[in-house]
Tab-separated table of C-alpha atoms and ligand atoms in Angstrom:
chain	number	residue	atom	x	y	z
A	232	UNK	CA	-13.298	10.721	34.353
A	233	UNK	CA	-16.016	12.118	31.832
A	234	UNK	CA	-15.554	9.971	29.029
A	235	UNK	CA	-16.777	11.987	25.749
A	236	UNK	CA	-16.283	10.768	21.980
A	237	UNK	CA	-17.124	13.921	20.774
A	238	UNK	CA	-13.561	14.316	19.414
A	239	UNK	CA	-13.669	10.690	17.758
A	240	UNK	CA	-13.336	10.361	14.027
A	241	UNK	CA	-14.695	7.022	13.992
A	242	UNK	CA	-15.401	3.870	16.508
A	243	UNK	CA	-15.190	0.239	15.305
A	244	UNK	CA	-17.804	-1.963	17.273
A	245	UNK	CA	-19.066	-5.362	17.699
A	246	UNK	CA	-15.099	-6.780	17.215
A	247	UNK	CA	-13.138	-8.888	19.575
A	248	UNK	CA	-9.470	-7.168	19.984
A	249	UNK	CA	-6.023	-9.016	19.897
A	250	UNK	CA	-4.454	-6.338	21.719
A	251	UNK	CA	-1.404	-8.332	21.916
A	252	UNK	CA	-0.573	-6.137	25.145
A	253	UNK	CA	1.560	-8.825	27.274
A	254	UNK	CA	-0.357	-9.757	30.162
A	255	UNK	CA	-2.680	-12.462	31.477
A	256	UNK	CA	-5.350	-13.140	28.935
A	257	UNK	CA	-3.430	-14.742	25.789
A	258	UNK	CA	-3.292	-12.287	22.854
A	259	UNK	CA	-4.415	-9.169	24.986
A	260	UNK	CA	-7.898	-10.809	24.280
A	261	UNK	CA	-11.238	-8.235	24.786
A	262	UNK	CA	-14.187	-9.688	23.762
A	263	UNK	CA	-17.330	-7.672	22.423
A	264	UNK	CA	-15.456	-4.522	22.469
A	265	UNK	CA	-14.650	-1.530	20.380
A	266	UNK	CA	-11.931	0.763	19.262
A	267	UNK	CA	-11.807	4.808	18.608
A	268	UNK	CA	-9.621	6.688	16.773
A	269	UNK	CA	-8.688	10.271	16.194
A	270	UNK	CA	-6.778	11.430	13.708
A	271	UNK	CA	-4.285	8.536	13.519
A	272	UNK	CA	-4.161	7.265	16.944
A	273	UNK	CA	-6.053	5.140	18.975
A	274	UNK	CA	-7.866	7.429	21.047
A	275	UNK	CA	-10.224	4.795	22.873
A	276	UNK	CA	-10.637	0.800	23.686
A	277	UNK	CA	-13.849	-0.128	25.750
A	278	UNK	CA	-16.818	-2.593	25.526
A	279	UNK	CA	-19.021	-2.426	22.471
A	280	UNK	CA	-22.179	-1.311	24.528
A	281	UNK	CA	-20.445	1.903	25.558
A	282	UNK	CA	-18.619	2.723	22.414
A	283	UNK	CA	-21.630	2.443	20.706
A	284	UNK	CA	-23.580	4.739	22.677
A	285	UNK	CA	-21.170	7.125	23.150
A	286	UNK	CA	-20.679	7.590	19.573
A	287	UNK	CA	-24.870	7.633	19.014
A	288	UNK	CA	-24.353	10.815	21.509
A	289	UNK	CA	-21.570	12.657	19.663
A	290	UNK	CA	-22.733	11.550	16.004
A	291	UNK	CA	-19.886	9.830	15.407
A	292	UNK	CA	-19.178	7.954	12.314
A	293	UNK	CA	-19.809	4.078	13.503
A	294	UNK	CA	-18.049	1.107	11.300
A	295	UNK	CA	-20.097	-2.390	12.694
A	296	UNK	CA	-17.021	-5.423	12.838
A	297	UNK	CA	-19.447	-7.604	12.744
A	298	UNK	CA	-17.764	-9.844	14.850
A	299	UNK	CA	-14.262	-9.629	13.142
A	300	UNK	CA	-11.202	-10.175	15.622
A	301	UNK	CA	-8.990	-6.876	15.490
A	302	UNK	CA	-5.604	-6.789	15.544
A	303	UNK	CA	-2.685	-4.608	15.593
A	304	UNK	CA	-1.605	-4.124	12.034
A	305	UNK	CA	0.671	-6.592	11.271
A	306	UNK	CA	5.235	-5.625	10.660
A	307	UNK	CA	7.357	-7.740	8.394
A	308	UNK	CA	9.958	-6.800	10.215
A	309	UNK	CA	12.898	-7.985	7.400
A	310	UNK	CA	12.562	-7.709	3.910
A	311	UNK	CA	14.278	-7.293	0.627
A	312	UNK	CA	10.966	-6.253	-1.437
A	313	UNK	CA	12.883	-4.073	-3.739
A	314	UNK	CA	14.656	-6.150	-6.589
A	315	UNK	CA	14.953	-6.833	-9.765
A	316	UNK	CA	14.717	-9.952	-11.633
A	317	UNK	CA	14.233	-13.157	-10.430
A	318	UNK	CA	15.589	-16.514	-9.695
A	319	UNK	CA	13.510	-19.345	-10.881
A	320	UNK	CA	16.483	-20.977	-12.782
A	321	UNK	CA	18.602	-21.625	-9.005
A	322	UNK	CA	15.340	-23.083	-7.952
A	323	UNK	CA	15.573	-25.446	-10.665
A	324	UNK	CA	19.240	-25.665	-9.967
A	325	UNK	CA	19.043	-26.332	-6.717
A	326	UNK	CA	16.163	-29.054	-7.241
A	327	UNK	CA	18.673	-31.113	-9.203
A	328	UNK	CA	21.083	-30.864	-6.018
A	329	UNK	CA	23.144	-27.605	-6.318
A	330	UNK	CA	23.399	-26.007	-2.760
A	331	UNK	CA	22.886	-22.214	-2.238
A	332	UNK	CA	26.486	-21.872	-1.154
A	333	UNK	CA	27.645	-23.594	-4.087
A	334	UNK	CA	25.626	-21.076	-6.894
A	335	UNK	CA	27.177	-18.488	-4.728
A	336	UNK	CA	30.128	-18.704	-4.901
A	337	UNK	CA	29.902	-19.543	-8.673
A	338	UNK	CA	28.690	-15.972	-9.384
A	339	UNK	CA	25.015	-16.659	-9.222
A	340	UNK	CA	22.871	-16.302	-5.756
A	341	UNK	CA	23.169	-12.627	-4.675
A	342	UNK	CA	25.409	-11.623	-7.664
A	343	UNK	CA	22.715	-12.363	-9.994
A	344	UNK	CA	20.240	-10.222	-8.330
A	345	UNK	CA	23.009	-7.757	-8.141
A	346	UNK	CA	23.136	-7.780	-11.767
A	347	UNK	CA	19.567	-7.272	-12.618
A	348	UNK	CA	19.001	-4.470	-10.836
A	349	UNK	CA	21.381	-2.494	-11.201
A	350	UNK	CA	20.078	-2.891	-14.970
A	351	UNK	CA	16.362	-2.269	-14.199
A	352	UNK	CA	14.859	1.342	-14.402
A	353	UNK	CA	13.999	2.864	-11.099
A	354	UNK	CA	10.290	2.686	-12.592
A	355	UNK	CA	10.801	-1.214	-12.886
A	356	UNK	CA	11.813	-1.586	-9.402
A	357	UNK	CA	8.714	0.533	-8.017
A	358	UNK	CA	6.772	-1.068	-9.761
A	359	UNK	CA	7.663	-4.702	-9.161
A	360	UNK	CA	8.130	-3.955	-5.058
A	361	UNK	CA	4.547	-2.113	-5.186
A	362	UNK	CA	3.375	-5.263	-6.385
A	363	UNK	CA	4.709	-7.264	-3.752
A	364	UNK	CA	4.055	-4.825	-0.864
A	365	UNK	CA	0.088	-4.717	-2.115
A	366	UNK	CA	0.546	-8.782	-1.503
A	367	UNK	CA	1.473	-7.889	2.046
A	368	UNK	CA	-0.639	-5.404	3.013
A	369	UNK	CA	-3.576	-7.513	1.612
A	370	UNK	CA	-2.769	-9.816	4.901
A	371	UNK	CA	-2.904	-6.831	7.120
A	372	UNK	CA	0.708	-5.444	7.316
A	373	UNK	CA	0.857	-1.973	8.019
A	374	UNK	CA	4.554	-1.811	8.347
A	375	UNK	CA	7.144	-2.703	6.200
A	376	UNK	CA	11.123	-2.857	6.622
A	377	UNK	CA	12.953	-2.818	3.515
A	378	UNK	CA	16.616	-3.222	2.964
A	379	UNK	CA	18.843	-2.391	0.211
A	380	UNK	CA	21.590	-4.537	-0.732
A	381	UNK	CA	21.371	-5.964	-4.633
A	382	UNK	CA	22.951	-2.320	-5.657
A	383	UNK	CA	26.403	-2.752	-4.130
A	384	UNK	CA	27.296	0.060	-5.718
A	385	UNK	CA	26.742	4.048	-4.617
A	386	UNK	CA	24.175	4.655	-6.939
A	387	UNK	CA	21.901	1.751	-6.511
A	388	UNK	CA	22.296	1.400	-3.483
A	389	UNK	CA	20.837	4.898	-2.899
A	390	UNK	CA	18.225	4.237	-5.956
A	391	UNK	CA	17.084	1.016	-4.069
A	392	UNK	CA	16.396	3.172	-0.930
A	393	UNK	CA	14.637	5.730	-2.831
A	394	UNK	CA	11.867	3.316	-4.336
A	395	UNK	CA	11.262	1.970	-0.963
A	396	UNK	CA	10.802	5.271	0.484
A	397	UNK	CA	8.548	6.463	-2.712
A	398	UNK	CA	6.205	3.099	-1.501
A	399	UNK	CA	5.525	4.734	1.478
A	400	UNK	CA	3.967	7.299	-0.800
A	401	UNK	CA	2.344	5.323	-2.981
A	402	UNK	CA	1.006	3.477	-0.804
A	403	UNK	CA	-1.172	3.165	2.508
A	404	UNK	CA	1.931	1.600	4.713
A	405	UNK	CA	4.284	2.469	6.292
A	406	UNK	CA	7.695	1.627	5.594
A	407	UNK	CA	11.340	1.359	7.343
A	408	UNK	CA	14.326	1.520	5.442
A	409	UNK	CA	18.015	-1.170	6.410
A	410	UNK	CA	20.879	-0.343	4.210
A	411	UNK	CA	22.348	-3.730	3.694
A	412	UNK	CA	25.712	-2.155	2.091
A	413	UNK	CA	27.856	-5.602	3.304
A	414	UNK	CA	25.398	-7.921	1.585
A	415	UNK	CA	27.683	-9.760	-0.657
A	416	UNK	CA	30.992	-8.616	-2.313
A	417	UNK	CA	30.423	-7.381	-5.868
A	418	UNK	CA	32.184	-8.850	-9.052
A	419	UNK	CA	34.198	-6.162	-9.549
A	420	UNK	CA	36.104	-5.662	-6.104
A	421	UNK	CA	36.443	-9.350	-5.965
A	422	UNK	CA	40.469	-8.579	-5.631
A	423	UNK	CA	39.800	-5.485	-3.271
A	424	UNK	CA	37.926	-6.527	-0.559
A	425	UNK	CA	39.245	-3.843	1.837
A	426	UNK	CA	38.128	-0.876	-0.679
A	427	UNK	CA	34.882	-2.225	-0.866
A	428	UNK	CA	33.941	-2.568	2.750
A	429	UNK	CA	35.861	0.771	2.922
A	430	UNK	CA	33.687	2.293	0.547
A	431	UNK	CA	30.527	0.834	1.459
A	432	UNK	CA	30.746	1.722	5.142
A	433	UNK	CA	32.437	5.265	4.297
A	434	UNK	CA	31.553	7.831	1.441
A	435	UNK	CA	28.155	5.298	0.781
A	436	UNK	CA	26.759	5.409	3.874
A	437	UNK	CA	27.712	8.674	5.152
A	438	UNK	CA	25.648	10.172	1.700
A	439	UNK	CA	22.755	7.901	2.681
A	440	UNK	CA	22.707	8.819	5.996
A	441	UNK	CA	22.727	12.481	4.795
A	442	UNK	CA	20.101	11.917	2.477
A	443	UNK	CA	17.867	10.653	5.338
A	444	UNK	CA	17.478	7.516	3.087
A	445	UNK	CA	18.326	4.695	5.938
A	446	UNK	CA	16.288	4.081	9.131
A	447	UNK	CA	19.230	1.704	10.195
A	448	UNK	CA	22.270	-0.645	8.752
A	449	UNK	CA	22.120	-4.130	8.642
A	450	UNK	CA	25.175	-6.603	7.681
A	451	UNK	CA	25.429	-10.333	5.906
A	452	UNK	CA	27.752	-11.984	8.884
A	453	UNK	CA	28.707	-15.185	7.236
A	454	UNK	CA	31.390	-17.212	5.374
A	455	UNK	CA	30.210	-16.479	2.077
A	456	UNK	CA	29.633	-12.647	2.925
A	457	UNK	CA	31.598	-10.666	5.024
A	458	UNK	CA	33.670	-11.218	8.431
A	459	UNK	CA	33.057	-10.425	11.732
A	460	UNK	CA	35.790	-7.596	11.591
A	461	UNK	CA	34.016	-5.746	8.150
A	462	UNK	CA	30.768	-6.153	10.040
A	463	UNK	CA	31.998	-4.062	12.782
A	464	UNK	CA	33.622	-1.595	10.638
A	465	UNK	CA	30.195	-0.641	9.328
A	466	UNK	CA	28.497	-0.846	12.942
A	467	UNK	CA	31.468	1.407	14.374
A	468	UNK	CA	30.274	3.529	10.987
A	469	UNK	CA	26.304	3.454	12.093
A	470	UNK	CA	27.525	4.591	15.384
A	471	UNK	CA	28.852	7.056	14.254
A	472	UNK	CA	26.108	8.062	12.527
A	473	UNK	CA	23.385	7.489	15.153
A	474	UNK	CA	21.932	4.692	12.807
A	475	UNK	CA	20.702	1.739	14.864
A	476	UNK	CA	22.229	-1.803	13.677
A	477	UNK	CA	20.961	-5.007	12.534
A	478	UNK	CA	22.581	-7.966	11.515
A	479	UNK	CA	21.831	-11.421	9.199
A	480	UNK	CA	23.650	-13.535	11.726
A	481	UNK	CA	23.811	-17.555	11.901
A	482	UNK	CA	21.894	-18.315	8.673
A	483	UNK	CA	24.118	-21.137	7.734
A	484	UNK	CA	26.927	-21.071	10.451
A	485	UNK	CA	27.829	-19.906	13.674
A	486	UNK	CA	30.783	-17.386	13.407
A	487	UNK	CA	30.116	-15.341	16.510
A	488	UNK	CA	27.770	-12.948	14.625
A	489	UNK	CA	24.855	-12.601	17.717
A	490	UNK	CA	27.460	-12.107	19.973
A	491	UNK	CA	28.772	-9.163	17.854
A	492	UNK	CA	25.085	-7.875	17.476
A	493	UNK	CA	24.567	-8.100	21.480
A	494	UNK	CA	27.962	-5.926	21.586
A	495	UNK	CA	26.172	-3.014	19.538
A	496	UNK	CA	22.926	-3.350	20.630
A	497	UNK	CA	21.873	-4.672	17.806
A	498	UNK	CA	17.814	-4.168	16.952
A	499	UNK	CA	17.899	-7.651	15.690
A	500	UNK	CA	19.639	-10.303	14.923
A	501	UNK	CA	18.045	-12.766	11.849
A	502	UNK	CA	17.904	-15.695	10.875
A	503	UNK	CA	19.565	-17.325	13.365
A	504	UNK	CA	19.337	-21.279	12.634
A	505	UNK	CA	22.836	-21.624	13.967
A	506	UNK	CA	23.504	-19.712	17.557
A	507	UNK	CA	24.515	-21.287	20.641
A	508	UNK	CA	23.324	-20.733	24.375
A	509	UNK	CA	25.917	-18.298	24.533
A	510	UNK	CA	24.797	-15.795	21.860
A	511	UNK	CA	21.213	-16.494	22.858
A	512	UNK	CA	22.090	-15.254	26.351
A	513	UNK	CA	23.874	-12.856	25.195
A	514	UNK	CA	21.069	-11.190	22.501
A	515	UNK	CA	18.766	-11.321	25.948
A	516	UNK	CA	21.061	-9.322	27.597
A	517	UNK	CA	21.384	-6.692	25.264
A	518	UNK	CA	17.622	-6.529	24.262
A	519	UNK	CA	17.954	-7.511	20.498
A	520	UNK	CA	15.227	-9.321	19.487
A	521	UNK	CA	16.017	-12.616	17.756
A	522	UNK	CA	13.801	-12.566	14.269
A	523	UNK	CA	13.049	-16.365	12.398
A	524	UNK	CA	13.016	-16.285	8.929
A	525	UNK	CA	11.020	-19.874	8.364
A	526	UNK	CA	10.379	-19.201	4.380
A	527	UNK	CA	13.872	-18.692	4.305
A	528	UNK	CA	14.575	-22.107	5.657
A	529	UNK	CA	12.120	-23.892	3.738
A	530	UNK	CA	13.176	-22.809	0.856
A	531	UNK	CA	16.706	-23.777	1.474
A	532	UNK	CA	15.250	-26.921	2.775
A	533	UNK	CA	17.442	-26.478	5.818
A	534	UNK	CA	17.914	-29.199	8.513
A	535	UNK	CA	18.389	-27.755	11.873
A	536	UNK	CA	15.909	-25.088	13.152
A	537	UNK	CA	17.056	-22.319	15.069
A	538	UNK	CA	17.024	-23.206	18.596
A	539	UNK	CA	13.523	-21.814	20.237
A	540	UNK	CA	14.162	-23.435	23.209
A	541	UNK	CA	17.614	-21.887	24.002
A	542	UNK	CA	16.251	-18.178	23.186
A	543	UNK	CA	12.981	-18.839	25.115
A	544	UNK	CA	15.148	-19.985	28.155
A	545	UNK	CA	17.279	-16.714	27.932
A	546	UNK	CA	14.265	-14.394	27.612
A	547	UNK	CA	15.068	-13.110	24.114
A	548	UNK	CA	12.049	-11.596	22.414
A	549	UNK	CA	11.090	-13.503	19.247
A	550	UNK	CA	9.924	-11.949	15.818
A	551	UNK	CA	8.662	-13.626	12.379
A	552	UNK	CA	9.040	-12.212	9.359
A	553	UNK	CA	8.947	-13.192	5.628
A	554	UNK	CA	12.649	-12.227	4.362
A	555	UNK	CA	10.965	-11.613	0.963
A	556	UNK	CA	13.648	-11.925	-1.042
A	557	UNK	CA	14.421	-13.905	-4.793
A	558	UNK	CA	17.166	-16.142	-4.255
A	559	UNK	CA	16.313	-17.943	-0.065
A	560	UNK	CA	12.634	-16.829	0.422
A	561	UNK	CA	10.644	-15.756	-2.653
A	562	UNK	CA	7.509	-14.902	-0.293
A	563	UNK	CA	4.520	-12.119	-0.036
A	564	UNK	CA	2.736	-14.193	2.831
A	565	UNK	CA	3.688	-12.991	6.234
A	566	UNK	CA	0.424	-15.389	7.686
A	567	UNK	CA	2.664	-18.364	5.755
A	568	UNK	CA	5.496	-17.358	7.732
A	569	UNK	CA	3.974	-17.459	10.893
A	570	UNK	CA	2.109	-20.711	9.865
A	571	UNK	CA	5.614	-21.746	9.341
A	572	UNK	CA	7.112	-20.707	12.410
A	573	UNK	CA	5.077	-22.923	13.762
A	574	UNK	CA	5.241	-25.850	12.414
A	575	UNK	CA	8.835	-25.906	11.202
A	576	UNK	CA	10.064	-24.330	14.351
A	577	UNK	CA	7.654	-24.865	16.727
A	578	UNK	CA	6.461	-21.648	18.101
A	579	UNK	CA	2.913	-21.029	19.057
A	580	UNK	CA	0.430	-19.599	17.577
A	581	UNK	CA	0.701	-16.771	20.110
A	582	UNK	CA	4.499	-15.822	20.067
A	583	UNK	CA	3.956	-16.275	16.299
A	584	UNK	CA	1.862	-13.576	16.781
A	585	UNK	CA	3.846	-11.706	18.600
A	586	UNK	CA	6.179	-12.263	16.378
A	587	UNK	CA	4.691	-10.227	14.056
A	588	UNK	CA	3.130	-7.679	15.928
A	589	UNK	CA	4.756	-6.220	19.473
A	590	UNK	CA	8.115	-7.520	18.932
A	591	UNK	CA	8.362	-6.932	15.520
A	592	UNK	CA	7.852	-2.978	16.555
A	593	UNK	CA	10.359	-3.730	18.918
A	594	UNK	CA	12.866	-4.990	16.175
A	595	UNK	CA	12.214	-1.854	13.807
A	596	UNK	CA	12.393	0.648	17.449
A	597	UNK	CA	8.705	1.269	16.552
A	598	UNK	CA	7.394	-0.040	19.973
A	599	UNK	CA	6.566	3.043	21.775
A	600	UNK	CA	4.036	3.628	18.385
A	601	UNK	CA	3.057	0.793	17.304
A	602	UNK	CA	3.005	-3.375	17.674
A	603	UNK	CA	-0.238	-2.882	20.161
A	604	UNK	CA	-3.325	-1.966	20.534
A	605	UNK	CA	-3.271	0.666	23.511
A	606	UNK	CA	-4.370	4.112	23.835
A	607	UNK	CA	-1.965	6.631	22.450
A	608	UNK	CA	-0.694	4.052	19.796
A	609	UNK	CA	-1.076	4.674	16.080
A	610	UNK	CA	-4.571	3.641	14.925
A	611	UNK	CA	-2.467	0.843	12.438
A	612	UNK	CA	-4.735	-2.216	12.393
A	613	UNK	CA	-6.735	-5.260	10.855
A	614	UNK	CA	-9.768	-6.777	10.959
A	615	UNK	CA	-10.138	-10.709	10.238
A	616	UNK	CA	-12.751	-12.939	10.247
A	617	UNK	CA	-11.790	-15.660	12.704
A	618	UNK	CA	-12.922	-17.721	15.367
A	619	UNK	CA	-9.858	-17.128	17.764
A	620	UNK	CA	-6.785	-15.837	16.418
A	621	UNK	CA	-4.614	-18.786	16.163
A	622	UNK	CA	-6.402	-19.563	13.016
A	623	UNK	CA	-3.968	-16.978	11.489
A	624	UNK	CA	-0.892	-19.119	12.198
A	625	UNK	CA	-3.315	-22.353	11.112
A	626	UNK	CA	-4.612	-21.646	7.720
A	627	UNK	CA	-2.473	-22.384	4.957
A	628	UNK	CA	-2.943	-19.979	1.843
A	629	UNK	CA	-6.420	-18.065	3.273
A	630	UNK	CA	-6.788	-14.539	3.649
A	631	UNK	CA	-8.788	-13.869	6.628
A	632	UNK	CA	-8.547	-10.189	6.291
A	633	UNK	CA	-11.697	-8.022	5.583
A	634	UNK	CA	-10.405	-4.842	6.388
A	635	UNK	CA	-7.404	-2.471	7.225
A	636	UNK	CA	-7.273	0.756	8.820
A	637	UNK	CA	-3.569	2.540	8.553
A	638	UNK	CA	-3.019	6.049	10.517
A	639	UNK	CA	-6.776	5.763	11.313
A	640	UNK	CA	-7.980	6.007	7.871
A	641	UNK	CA	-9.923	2.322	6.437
A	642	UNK	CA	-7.491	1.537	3.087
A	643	UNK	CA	-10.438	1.212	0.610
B	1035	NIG	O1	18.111	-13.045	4.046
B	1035	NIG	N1	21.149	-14.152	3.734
B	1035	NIG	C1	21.333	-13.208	3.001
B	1035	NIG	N2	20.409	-12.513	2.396
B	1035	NIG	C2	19.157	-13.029	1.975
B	1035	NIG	C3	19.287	-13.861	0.754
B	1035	NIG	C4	19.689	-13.082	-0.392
B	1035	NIG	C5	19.665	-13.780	-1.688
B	1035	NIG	O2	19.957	-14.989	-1.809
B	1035	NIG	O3	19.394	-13.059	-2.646
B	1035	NIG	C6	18.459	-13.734	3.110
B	1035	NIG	O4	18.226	-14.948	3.087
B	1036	FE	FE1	17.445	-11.317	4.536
């Protein structure tokens, strides 16, 4: 094969790439290599000598790494970037001993996010999630996902999913869209459970869905949010529907809420800090991909980790996300999370990594485009100054990254 980059539109040379293709070298490691693109894929990977000189022969625009490690732009695979208000006051709460189950079912915890946005403008809540999603992207995340879920009610619900698809044009990143419609039960259906989840999983979605507003559903499966039977009545809904699932399953007990996800064929399952060997087998089975939410746990200063080694025996893929969010994990750092995920639960640097990258693609069904660096994939991807990658997962509070490039283009 002829190999011509007359049809390049630019080559990055002198990097090392973090391919983060599974294989035999760790990270899908090149050294001294470089990386193509046209239009917004990835339309070449080769040494640095060659790209180099092919693009001196075709006159193509050449960006020097200067030694930078490249990596596939990074996914925060769960998020709830799109709120309004805050909640510094349960912080304080909590520091003087109140538990997050306790504010919750008091009327604060989700409730009181509930309440201020459904009050804030839908200029507020751009504005405010813009400022959080520049936070991320700063790090290198090309790819958000962003549920809904402090509207629980049609019309915020719908204006929640609106801002985070308006970020997407705001914004160079890309962004997936959960409607979380069972994320807590609002004040005023406290008496009527069965017409919310009726509501919510009927006339609600089915207008989203329309609307093209939700990449997928998602579901709070837990004793202070909604049973295993309401879950399914929104994932027999999504079915319906063609909308993939996902599920917040285990966070503070297990209720059978993976096995229920491995039943649909759930995208994910997350959080996760209480699932036995049977659910982890089970999420293997069925290809979800288990994500870790360590901010989450920190913040709840939670005792028992979820259990790596059970879901590493069972061969379920493992992603890391932030779970930016006001009330469990108020956090714009996806490197802090995998830093975390470390530490707190012990993964490696590398499935951190992964975490973040090819099986957080996989937990958003954006694998086949993105999570890698291969030929064909979309040129998504960031360049860090490093001296091996694990330094991302090491480093607490620095910002490695010197430069982004999102559906080929360098973000200024
Ligand atoms: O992922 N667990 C449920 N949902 C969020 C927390 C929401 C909140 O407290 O506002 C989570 O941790
Ligand atoms: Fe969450």
């Amino acid at each position: 094969m002829t190999e011509t980059a007359l049809d390049w539109d630019g080559v990055w040379v002198g990097a090392h790439l973090a391919t983060m293709v599974p294989g035999e070298d760790p990270y899908g490691s090149l050294g001294d290599a470089a990386i193509a693109v046209r239009g917004e894929r990835i339309a070449w990977i080769g040494t640095a000598a060659q790209g180099a000189r092919l693009a001196a022969s075709a006159g193509v625009r050449v960006h020097d790494a200067a030694g930078a490690w490249i990596l596939p732009g990074l996914i925060d695979c769960h998020t709830h970037l799109v709120h309004g208000g805050d909640r510094v006051a349960e912080f304080e709460q909590r520091l003087r001993g109140a538990s997050y189950e306790e504010i919750a079912r008091a009327g604060g915890g989700i409730q009181s996010t509930v309440r201020a946005t459904r009050e804030a403008s839908t200029q507020e809540l751009a504005t405010s999630a813009a400022r959080r999603a520049r936070r991320l992207m700063a790090e290198g995340v090309t790819t958000i996902e962003v549920k809904s879920g402090y509207g629980l009610d049609r019309r915020t619900e719908r204006r929640m999913l609106e801002v985070a698809r308006g970020l997407e044009r705001e914004l160079p990143v890309s962004v997936r869209t959960t409607y979380l419609g069972l994320h807590a039960l609002p004040a005023e259906y406290r008496d009527d459970r069965d017409a919310y989840v009726a509501a919510a999983c009927g006339p609600w979605l089915e207008e989203i869905a329309a609307a093209g507003l939700a990449d997928g559903v998602d579901a709070f499966c837990e004793s202070i949010a909604f049973t295993i039977e309401e879950t399914r009545r929104l994932f027999d809904a999504a079915r319906r529907l063609g909308l993939p699932v996902r599920i917040h399953a285990g966070q503070l007990h297990d209720i059978g809420a993976a096995e229920l996800a491995a039943q649909y064929g759930a995208q994910s399952a997350d959080h996760l800090e209480y699932l036995g060997e049977q659910g982890a087998r089970r999420l293997a089975a069925a290809g979800t991909v288990a994500v870790l939410l360590p901010c989450a746990y920190f913040t709840l200063r939670q005792r028992d980790p979820p259990p790596v080694a059970a879901l590493r025996a069972a061969g379920v893929p493992i992603a890391v996300a932030t779970d930016c969010n006001p009330g469990t994990s108020p956090c714009t750092s996806l490197l802090l999370a995998l830093a975390m995920s470390c530490t707190l639960f012990g993964l490696t640097p590398e499935e951190a990594l992964r975490g973040a990258t090819v099986n957080a693609a996989r937990a958003l069904g954006v694998a086949a485009d993105r999570g890698t660096l291969e030929v064909g994939k979309r040129a998504d991807f960031a360049l860090y100054r490093l001296g091996r990658p694990a330094e991302l997962c090491y480093a607490l509070g620095a910002n490695p990254c010197i430069g982004v490039v999102h559906r080929g283009r360098p973000r200024d």
